[in-house]
PDB file of C-alpha atoms in Angstrom:
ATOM      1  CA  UNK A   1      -9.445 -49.115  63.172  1.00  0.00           C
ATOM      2  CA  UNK A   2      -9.124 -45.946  61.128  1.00  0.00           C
ATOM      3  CA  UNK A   3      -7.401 -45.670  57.521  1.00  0.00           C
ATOM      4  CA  UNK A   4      -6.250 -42.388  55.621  1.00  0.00           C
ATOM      5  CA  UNK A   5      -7.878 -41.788  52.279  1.00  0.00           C
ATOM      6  CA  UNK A   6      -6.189 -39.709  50.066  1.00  0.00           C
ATOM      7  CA  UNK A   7      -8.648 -37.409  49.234  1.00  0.00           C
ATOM      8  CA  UNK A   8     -11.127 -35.068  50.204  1.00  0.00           C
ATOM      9  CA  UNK A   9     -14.803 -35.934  50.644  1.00  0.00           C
ATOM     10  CA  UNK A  10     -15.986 -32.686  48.329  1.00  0.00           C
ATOM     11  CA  UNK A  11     -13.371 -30.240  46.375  1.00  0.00           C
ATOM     12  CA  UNK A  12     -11.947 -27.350  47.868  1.00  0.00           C
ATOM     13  CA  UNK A  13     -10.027 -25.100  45.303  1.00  0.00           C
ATOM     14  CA  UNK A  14      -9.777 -21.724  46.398  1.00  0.00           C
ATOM     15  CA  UNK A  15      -7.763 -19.006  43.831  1.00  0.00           C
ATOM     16  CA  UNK A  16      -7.975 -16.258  46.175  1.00  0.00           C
ATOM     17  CA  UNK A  17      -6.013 -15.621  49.812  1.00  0.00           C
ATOM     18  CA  UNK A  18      -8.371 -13.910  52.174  1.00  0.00           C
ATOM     19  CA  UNK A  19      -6.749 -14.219  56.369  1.00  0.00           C
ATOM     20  CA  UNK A  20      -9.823 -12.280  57.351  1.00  0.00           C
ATOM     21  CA  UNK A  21     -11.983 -14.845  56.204  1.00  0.00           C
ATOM     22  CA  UNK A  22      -9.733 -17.703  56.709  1.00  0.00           C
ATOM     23  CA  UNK A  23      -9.393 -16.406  60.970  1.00  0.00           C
ATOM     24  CA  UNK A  24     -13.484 -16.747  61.019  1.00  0.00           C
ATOM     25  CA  UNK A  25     -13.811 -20.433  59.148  1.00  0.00           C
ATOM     26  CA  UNK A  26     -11.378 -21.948  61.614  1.00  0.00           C
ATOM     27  CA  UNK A  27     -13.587 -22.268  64.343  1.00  0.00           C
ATOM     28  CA  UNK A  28     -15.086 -24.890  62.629  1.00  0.00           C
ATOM     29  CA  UNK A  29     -12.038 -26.689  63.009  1.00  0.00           C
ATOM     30  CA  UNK A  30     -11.496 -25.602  66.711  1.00  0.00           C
ATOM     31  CA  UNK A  31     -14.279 -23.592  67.681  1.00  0.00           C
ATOM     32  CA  UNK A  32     -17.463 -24.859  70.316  1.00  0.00           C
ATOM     33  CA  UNK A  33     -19.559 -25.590  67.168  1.00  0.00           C
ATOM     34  CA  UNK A  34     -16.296 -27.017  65.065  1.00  0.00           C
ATOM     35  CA  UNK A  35     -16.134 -30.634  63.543  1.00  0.00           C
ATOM     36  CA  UNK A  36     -12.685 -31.557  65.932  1.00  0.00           C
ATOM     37  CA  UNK A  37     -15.308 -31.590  69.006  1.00  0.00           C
ATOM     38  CA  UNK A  38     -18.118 -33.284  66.465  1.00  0.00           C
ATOM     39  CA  UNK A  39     -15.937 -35.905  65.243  1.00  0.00           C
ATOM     40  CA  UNK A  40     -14.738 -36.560  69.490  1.00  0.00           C
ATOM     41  CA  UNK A  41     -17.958 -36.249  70.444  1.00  0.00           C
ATOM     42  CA  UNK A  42     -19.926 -39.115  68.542  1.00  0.00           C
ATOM     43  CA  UNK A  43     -16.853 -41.336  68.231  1.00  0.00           C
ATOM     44  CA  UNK A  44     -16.927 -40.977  72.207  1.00  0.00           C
ATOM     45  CA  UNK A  45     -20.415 -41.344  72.843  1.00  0.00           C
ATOM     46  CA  UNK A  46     -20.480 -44.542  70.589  1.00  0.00           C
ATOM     47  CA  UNK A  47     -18.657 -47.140  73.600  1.00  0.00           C
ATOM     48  CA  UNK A  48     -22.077 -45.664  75.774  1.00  0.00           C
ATOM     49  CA  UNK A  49     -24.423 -46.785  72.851  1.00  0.00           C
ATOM     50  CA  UNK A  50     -26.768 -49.728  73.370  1.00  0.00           C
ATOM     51  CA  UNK A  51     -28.001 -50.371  70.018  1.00  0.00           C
ATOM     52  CA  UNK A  52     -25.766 -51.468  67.422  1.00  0.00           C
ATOM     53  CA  UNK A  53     -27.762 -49.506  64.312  1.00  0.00           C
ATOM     54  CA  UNK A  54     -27.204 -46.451  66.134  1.00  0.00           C
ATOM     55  CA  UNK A  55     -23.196 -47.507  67.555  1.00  0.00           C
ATOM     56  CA  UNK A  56     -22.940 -47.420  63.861  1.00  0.00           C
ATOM     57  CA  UNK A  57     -24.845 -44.002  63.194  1.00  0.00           C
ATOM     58  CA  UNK A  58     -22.300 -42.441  65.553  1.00  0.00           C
ATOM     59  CA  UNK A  59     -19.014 -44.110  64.086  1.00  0.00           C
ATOM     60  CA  UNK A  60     -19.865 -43.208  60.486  1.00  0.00           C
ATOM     61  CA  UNK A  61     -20.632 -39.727  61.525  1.00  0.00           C
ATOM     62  CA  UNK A  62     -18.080 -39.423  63.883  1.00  0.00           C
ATOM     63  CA  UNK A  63     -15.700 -40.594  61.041  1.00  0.00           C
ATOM     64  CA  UNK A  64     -17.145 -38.516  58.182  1.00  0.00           C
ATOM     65  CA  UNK A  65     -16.842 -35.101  60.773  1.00  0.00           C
ATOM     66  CA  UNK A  66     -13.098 -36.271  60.584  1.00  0.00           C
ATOM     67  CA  UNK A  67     -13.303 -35.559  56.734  1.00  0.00           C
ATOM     68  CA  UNK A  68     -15.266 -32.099  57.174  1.00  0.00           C
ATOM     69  CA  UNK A  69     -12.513 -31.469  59.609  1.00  0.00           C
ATOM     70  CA  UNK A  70     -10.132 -31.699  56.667  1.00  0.00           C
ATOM     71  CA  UNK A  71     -12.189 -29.629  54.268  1.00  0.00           C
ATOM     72  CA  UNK A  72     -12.515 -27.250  56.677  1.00  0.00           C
ATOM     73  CA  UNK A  73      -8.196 -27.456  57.641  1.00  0.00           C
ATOM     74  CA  UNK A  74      -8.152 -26.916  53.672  1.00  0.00           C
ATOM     75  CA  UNK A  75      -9.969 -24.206  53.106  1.00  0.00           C
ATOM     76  CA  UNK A  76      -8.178 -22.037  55.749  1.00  0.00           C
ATOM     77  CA  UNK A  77      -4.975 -23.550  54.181  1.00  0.00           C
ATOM     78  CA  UNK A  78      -5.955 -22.373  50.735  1.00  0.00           C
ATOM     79  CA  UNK A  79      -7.437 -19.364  52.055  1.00  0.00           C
ATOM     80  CA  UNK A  80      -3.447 -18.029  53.591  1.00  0.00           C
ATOM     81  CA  UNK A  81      -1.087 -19.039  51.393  1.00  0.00           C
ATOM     82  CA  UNK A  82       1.811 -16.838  50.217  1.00  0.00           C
ATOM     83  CA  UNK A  83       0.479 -13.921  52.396  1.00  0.00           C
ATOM     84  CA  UNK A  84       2.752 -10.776  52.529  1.00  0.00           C
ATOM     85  CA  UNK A  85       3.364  -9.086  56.286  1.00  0.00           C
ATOM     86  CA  UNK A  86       1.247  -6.176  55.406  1.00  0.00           C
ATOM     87  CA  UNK A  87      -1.621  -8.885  53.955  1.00  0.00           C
ATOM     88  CA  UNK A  88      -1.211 -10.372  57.323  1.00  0.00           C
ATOM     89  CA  UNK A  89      -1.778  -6.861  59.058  1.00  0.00           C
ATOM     90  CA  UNK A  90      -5.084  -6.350  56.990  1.00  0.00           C
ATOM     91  CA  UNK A  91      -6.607  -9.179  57.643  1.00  0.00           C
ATOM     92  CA  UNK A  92      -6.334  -9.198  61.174  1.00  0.00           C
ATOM     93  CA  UNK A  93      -4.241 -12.215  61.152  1.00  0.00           C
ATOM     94  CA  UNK A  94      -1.606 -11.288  62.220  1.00  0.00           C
ATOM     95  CA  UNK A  95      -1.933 -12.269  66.029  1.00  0.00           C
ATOM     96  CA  UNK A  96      -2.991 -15.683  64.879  1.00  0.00           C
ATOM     97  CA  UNK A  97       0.577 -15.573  62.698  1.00  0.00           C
ATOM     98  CA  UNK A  98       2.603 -14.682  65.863  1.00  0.00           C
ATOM     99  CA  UNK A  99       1.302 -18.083  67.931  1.00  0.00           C
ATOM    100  CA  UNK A 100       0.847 -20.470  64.865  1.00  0.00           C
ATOM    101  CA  UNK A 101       2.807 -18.982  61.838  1.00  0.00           C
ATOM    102  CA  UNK A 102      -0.252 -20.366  59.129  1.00  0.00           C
ATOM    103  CA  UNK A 103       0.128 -23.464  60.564  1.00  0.00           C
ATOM    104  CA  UNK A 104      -3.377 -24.993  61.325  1.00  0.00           C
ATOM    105  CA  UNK A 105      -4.103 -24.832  65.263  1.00  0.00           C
ATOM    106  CA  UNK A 106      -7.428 -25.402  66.420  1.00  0.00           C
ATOM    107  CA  UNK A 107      -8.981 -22.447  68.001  1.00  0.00           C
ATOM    108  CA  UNK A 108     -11.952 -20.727  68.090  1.00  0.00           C
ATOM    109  CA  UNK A 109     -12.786 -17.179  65.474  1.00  0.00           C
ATOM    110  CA  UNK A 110     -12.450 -15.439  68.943  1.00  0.00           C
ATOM    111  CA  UNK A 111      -9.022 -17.158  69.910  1.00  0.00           C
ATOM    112  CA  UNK A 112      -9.671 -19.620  72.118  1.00  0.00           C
ATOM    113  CA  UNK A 113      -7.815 -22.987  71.833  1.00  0.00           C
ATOM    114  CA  UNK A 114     -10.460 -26.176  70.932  1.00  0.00           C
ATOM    115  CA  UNK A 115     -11.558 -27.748  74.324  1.00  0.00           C
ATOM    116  CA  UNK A 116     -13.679 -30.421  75.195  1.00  0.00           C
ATOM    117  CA  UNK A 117     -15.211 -28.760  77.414  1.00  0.00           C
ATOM    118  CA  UNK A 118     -17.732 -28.017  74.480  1.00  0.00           C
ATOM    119  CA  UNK A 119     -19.151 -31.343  74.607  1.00  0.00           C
ATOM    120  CA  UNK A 120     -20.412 -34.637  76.181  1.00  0.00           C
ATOM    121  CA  UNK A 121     -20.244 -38.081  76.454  1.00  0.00           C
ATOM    122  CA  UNK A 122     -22.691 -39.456  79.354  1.00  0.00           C
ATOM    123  CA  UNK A 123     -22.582 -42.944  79.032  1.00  0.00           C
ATOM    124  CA  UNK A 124     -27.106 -42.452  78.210  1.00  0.00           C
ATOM    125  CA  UNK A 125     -28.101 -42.576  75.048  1.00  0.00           C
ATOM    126  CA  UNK A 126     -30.741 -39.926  75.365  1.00  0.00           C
ATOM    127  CA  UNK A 127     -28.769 -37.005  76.772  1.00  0.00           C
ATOM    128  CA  UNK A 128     -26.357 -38.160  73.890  1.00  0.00           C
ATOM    129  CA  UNK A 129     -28.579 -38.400  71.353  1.00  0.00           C
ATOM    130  CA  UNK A 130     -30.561 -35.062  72.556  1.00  0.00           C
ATOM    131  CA  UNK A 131     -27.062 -33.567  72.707  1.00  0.00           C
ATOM    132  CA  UNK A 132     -26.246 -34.571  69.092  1.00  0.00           C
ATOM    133  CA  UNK A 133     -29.096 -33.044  67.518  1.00  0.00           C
ATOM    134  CA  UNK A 134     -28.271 -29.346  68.902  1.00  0.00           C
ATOM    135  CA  UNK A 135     -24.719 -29.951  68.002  1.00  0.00           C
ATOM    136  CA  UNK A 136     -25.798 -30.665  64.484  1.00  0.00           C
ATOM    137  CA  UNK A 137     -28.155 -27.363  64.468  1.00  0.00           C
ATOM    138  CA  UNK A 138     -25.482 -25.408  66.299  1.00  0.00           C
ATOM    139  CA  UNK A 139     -22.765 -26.576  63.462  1.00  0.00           C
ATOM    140  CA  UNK A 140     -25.397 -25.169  60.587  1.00  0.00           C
ATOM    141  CA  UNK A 141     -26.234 -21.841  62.213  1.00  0.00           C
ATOM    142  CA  UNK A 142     -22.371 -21.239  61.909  1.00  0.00           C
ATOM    143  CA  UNK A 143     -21.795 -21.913  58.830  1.00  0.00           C
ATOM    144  CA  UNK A 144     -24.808 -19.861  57.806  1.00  0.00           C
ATOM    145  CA  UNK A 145     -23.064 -16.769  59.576  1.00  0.00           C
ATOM    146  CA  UNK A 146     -19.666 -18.052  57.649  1.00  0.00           C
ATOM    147  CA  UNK A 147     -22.634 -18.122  54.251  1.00  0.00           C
ATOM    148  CA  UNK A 148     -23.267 -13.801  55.550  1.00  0.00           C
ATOM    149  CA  UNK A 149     -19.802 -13.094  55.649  1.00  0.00           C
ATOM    150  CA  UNK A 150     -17.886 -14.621  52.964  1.00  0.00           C
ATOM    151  CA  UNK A 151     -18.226 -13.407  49.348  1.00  0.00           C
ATOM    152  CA  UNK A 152     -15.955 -15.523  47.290  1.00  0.00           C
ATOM    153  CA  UNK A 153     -17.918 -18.320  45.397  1.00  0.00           C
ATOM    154  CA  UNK A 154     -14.563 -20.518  45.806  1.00  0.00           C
ATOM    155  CA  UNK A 155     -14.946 -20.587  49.669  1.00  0.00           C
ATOM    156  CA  UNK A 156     -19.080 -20.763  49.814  1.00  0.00           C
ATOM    157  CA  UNK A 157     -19.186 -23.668  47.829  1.00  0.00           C
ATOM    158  CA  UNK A 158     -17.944 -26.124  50.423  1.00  0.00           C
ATOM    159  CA  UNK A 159     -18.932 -24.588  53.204  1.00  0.00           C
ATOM    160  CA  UNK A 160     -22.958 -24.864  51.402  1.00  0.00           C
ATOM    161  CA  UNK A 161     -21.774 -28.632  50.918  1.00  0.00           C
ATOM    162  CA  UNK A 162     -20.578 -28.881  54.414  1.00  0.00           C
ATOM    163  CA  UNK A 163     -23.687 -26.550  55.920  1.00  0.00           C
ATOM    164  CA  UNK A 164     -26.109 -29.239  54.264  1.00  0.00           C
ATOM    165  CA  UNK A 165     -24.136 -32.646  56.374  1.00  0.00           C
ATOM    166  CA  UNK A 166     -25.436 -30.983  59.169  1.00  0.00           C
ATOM    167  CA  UNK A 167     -28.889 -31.564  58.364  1.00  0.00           C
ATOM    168  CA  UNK A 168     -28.625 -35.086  57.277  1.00  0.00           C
ATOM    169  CA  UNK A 169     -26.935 -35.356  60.628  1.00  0.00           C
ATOM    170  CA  UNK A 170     -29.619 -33.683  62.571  1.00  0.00           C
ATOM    171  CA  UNK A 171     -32.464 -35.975  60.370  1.00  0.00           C
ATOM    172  CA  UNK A 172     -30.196 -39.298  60.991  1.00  0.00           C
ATOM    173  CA  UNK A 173     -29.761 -38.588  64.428  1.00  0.00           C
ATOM    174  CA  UNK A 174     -33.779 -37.784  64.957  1.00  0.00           C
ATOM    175  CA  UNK A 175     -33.874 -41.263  63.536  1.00  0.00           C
ATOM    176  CA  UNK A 176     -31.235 -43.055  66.066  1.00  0.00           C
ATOM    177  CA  UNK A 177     -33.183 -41.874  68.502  1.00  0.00           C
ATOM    178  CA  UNK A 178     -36.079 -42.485  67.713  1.00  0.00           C
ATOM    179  CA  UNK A 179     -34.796 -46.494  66.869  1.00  0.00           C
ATOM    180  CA  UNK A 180     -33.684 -46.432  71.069  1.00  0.00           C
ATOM    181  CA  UNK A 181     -36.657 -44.725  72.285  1.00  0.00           C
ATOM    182  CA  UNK A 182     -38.415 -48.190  70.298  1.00  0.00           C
ATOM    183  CA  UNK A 183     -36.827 -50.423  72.827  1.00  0.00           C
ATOM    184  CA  UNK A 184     -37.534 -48.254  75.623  1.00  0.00           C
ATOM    185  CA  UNK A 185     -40.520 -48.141  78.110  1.00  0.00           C
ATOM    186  CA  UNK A 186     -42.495 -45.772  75.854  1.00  0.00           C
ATOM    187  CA  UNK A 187     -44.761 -44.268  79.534  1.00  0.00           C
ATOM    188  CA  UNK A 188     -41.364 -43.533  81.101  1.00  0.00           C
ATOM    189  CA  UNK A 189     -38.552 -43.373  78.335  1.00  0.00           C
ATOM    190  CA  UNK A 190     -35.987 -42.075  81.468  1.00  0.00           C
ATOM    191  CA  UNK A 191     -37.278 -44.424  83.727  1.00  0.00           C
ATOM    192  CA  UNK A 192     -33.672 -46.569  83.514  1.00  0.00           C
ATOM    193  CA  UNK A 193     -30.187 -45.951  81.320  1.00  0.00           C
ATOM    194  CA  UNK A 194     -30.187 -49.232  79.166  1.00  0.00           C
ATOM    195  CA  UNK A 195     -26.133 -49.047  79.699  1.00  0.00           C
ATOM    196  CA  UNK A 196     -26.023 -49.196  83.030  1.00  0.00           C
ATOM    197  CA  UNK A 197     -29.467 -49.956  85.116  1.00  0.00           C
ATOM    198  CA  UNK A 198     -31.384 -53.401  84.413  1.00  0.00           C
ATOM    199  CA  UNK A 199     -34.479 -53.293  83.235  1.00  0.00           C
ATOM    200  CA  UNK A 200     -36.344 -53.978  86.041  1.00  0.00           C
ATOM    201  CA  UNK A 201     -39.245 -57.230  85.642  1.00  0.00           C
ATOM    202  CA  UNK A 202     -42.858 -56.502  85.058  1.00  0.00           C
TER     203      UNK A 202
ATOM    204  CA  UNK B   1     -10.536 -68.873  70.313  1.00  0.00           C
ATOM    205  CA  UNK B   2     -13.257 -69.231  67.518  1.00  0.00           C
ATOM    206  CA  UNK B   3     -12.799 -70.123  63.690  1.00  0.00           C
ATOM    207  CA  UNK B   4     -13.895 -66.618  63.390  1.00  0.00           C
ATOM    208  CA  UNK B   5     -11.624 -64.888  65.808  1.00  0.00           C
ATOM    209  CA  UNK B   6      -8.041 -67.168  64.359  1.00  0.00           C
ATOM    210  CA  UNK B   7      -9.076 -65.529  61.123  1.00  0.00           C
ATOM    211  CA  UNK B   8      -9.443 -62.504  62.224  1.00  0.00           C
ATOM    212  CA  UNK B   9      -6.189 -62.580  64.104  1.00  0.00           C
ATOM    213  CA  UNK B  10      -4.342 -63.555  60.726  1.00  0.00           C
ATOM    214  CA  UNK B  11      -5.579 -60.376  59.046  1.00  0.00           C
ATOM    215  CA  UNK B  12      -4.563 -57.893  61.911  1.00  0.00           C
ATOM    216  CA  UNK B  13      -1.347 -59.937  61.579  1.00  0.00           C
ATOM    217  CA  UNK B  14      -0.774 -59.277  58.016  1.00  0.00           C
ATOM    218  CA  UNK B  15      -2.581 -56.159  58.196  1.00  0.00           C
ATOM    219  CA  UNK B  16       0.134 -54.717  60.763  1.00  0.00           C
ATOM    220  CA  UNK B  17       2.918 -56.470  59.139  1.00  0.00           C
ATOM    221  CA  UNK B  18       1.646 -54.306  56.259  1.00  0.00           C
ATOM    222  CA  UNK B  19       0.897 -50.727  57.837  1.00  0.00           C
ATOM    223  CA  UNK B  20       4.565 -51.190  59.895  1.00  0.00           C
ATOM    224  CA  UNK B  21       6.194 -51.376  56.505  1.00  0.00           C
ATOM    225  CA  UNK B  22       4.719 -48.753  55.136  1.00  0.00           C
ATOM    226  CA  UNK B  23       5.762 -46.418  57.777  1.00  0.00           C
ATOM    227  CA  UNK B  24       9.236 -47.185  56.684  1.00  0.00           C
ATOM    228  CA  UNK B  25       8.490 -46.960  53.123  1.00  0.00           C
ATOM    229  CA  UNK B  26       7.373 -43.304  53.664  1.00  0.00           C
ATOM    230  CA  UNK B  27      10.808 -42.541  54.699  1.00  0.00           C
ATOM    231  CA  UNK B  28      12.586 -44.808  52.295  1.00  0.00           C
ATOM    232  CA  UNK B  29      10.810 -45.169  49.471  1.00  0.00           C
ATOM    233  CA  UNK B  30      13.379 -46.885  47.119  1.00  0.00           C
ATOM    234  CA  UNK B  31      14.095 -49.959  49.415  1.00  0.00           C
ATOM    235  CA  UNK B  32      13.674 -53.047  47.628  1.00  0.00           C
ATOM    236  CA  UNK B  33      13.462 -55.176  50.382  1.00  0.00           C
ATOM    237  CA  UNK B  34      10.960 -53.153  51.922  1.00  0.00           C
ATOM    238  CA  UNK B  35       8.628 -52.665  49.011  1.00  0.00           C
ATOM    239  CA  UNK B  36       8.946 -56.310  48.327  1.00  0.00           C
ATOM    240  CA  UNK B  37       8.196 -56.972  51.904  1.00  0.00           C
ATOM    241  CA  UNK B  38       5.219 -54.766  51.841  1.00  0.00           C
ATOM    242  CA  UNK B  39       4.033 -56.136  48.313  1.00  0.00           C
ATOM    243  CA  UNK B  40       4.196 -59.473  50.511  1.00  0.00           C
ATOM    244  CA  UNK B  41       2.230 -58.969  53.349  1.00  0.00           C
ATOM    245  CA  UNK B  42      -0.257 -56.518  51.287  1.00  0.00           C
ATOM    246  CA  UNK B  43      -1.619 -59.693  48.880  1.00  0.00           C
ATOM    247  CA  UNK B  44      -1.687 -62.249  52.354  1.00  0.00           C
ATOM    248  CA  UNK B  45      -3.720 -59.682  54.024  1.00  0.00           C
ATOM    249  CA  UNK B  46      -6.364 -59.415  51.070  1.00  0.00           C
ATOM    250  CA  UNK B  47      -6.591 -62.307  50.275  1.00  0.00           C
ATOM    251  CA  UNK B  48      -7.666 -63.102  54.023  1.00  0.00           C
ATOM    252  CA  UNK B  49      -9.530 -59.976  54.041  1.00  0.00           C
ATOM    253  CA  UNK B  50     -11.610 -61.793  51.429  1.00  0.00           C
ATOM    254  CA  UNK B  51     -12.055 -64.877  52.992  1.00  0.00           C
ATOM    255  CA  UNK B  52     -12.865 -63.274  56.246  1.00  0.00           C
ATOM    256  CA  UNK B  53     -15.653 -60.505  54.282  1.00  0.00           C
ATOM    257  CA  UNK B  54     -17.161 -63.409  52.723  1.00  0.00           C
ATOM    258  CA  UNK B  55     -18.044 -65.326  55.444  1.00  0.00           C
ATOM    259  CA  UNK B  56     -18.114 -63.068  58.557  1.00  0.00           C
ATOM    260  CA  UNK B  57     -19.781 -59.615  56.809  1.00  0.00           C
ATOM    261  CA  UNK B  58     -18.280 -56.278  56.035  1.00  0.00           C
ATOM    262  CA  UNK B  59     -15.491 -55.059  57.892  1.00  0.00           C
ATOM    263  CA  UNK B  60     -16.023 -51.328  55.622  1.00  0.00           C
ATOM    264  CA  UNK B  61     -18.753 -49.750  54.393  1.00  0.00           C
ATOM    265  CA  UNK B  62     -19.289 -51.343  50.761  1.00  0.00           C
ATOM    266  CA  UNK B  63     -18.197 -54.588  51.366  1.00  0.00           C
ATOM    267  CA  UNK B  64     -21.586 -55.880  51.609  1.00  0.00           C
ATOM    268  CA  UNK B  65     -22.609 -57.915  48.328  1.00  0.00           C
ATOM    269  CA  UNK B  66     -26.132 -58.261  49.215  1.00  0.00           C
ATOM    270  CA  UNK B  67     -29.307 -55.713  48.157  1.00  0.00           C
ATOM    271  CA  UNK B  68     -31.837 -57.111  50.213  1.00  0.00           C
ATOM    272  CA  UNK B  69     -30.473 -56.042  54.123  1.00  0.00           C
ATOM    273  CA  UNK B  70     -27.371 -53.249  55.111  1.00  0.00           C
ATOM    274  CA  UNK B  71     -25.401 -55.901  57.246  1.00  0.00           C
ATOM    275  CA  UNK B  72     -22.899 -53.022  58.628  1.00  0.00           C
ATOM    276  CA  UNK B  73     -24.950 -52.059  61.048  1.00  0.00           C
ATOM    277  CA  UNK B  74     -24.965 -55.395  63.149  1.00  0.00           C
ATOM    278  CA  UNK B  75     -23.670 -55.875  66.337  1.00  0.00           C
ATOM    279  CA  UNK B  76     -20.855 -56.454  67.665  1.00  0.00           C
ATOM    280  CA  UNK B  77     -18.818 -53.545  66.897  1.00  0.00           C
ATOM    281  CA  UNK B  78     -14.653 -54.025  67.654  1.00  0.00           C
ATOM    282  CA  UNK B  79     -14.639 -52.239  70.780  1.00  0.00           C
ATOM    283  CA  UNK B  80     -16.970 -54.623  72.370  1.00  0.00           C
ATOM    284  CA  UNK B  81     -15.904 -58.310  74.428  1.00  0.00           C
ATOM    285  CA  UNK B  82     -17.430 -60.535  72.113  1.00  0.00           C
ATOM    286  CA  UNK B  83     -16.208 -58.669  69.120  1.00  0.00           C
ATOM    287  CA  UNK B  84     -12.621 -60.039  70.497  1.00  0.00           C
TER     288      UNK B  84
END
């Protein structure tokens, strides 16, 4: 079961409004890359998991993408607070402003509401796993083009904190599956899907 | 049902029992009854919480005393049959 902790997992205390930069950091709450579709994708994929090390890779990244997700809803918070019209205007937030208000909505920078049609849960650990580790390399080329655009030292700071979880992902993940590829037949490592095929006798 | 499982079932109890007032609390938050209720169920569910940590392993991360093996990590996790 999941539990609210009152807190963030890193700081996020940003002086400055800025809607132009807040409309491009929200698709990492909604966007294909975003940590909403992280955070459904690995706590999906973990019922299809054989191995319980890796069932518990996935729910402790799964959950901790819920935190990022959070950072991320707080930093476009911070970043449109006590805008005026014309701000609005400016910033080109204002068609954003006429669906949501500055409530938090996940969508993409380009508009489009979150879907999950930007990821997968198979039910095989490899196409999961091998899945995983683009989505955690997708995630940090993002943020690095968030890192180009965005000036204020208030906003890069957790996205450079949030930027390097993606890596440990990607490394963590490398390691999950390399721990199922272990108890796989190492000639043939498609040769069955441990969660639904038996292995067949030798 | 299992030693294992009856204690478990005692904490989920007093865990709910716990969460359920605390829903109310958040929209009456002077009730004496309910924060005495709450105070109630809080202490029976941590103290089973203990009992249960101690001699069934950690049920968060942390929770494990030892340094020589990361127990949190073992199978079963709650979604599966035997975990129930």
């Amino acid at each position: 079961m999941f539990q609210y902790n009152k807190k963030l997992e890193y700081p996020v205390k940003i002086k400055q409004a800025n809607p132009a930069l807040a409309k491009l950091i929200i698709s990492q709450f909604g966007g294909p890359d975003g940590e909403l579709g992280a955070a459904m994708r690995y706590l999906s994929q973990r019922y299809g998991c054989p191995t319980p090390q890796v069932k518990g890779l996935l729910t402790d990244i799964g959950t901790e993408e819920l935190s990022h997700l959070e950072m991320v809803c707080a930093i476009v918070y911070q970043l449109t607070r006590n805008l005026k019209p014309e701000e609005l205007k400016q910033g080109g937030f204002d068609a954003y402003y006429i669906d949501h208000t500055t409530g938090l909505y996940p969508v993409a920078a380009s508009g489009t509401p979150f879907s999950a049609a930007t990821f997968q849960s198979t039910g095989d650990v490899l196409a999961d796993l091998h899945e995983d580790l683009a989505a955690e390399q997708k995630a940090r080329v993002t943020y690095d083009n968030i890192l180009r655009l965005a000036d204020d030292p208030d906003v890069r700071d957790p996205i450079k904190f949030l930027r390097a979880r993606e890596i440990v992902h990607f490394q963590r993940f490398g390691e999950g599956l390399r721990l199922e590829q272990e108890q796989l037949d190492s000639r043939n490592f498609y040769a069955f899907n441990p969660q639904f095929d038996r292995r067949q006798p030798r | 049902m299992s030693d294992k499982d009856k204690l478990l079932l005692r904490l989920q109890m007093a865990e709910f029992s716990a969460f359920e007032t605390a829903l109310f609390l958040d929209t009456h938050n002077t009730d004496p009854d309910a924060l005495a209720y709450f105070a109630k169920c809080r202490n029976k569910a941590k103290e089973l919480e203990r009992e249960y940590v101690s001699k069934y392993g950690p049920l968060r991360i942390g929770q494990d005393e030892s340094e020589k093996v990361w127990s949190w990590s073992k199978g079963p996790w709650p979604w599966e049959y035997s975990a129930n």
